[in-house]
mmCIF file of C-alpha atoms in Angstrom:
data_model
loop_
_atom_site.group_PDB
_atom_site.id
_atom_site.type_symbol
_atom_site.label_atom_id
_atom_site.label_comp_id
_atom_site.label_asym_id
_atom_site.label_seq_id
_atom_site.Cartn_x
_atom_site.Cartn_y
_atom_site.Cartn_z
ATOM 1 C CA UNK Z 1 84.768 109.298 72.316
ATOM 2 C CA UNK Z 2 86.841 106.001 73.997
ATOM 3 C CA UNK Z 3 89.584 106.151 76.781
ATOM 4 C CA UNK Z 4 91.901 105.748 74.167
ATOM 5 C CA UNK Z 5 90.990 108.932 72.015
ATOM 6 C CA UNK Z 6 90.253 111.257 75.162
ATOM 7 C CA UNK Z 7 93.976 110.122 76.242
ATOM 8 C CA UNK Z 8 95.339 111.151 73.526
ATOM 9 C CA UNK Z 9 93.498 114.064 73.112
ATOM 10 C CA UNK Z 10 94.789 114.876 76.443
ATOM 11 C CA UNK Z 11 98.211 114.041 75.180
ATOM 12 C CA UNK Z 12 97.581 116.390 72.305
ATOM 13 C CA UNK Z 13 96.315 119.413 74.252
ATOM 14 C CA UNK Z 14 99.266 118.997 76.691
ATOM 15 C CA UNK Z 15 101.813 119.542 73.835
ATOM 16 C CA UNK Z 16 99.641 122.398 72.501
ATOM 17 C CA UNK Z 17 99.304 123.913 76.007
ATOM 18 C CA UNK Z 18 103.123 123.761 76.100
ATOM 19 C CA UNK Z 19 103.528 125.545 72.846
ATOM 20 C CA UNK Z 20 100.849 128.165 73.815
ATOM 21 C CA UNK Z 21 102.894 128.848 76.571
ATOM 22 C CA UNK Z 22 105.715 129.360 74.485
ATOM 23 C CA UNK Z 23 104.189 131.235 71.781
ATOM 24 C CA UNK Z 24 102.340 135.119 73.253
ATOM 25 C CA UNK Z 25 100.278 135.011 70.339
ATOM 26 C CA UNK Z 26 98.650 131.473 71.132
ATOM 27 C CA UNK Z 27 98.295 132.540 75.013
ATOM 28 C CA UNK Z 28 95.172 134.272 74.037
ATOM 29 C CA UNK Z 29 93.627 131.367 72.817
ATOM 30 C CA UNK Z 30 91.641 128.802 74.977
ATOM 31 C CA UNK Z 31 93.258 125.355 75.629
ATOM 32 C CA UNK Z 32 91.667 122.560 74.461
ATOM 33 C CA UNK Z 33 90.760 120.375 77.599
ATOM 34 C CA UNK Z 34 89.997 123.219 79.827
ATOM 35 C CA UNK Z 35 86.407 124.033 80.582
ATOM 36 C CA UNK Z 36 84.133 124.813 83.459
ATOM 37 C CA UNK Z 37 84.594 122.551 86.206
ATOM 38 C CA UNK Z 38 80.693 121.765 87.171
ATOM 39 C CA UNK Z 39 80.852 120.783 83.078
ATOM 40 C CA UNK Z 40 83.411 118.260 83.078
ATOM 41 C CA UNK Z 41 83.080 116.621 86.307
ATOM 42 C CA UNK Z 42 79.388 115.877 85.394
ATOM 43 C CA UNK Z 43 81.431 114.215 81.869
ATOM 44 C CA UNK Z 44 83.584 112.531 84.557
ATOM 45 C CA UNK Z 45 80.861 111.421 86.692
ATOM 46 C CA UNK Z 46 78.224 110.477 84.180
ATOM 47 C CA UNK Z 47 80.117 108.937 81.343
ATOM 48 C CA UNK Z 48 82.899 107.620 83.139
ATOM 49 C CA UNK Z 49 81.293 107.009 86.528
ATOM 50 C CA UNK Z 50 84.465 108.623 88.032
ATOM 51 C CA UNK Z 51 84.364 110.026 91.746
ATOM 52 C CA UNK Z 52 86.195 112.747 93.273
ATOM 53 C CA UNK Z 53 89.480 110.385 94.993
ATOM 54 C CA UNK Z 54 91.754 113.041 96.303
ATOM 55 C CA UNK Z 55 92.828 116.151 96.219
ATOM 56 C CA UNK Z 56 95.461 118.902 97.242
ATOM 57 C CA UNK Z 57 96.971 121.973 96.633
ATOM 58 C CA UNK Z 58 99.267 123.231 94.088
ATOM 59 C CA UNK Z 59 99.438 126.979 95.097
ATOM 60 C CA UNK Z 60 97.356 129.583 96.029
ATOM 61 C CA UNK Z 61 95.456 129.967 92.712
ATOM 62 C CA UNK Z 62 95.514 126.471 91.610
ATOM 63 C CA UNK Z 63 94.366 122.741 93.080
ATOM 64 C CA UNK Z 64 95.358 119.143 91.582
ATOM 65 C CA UNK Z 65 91.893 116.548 91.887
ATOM 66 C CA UNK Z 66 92.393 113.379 91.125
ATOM 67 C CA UNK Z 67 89.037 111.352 89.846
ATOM 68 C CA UNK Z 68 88.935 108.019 89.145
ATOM 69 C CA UNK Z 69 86.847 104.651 89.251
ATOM 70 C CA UNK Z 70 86.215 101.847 90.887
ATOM 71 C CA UNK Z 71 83.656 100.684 88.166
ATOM 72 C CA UNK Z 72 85.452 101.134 84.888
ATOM 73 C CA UNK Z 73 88.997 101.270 86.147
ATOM 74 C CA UNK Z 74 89.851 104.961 84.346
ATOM 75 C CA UNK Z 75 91.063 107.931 86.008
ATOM 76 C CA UNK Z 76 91.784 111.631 85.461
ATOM 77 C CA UNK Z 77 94.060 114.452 87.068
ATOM 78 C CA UNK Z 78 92.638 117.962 86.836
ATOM 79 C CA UNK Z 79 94.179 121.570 87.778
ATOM 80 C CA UNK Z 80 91.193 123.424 88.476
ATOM 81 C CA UNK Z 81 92.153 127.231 88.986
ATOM 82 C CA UNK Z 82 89.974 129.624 91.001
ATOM 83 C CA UNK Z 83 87.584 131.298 88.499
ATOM 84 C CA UNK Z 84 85.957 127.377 88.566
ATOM 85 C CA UNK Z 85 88.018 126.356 85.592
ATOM 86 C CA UNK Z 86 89.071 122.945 85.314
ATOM 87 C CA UNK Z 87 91.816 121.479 82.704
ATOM 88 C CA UNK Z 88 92.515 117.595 82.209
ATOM 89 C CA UNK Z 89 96.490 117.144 82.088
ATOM 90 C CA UNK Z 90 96.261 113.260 82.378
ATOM 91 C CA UNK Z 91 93.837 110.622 82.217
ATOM 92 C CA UNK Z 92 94.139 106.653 81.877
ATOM 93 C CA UNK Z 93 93.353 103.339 82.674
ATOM 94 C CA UNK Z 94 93.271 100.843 85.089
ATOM 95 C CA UNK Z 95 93.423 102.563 87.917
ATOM 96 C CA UNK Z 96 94.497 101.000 91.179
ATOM 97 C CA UNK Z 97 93.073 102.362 94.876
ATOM 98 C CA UNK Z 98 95.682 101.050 97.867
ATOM 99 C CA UNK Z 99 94.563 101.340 101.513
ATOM 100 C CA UNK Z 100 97.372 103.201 103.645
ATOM 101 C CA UNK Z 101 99.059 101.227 105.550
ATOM 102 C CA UNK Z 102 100.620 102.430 108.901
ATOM 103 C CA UNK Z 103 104.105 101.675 109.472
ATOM 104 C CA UNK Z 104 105.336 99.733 112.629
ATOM 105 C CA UNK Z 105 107.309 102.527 113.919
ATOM 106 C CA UNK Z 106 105.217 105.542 112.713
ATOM 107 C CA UNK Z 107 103.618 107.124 116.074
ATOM 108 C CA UNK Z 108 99.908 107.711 115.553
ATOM 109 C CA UNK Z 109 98.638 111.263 115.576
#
């Protein structure tokens, strides 16, 4: 599968993860671009030679990874929950990796 068609299968299983979340009876059902996390960050790493960039948390149940690389430019956000499973809620291209920059009157730690 290209970029182009995991994108927009991302794109896809957003808008059916919204409606799922709107419809009880869908709920039930699995979403699309969720899986076990070991699974897809070996897809990540292997077929997109994406690395683990950064990450943080959204609550206490849930944290946002971002992968991405260097190599082929793509990139992918993940909410990975804590029963180890992952979901893709955006992925792209040409992804861009800035140094941080200290400002003048910041005060290091």
């Amino acid at each position: 599968m290209s970029m182009r068609q995991t994108i927009m299968t991302g794109v896809f299983g957003l808008g059916l993860a919204a409606l799922a979340a709107t419809t009880p009876a869908r709920a039930q059902s699995p979403q699309p671009n969720c899986g076990l996390r070991a699974q897809i960050v070996e897809v990540l790493s292997q077929k997109y030679q994406e690395r683990h960039q950064a990450s943080g948390l959204q609550n206490a149940a849930a944290m946002v990874e971002v992968w991405a690389s260097d190599a082929t430019g793509s990139w992918t956000i993940l909410i990975t929950r804590a029963d180890g499973v992952s979901c893709i809620v955006a992925s792209g291209q040409s992804w861009l990796e800035y140094e941080a920059v200290r400002l003048v009157d910041e005060v290091p730690s």
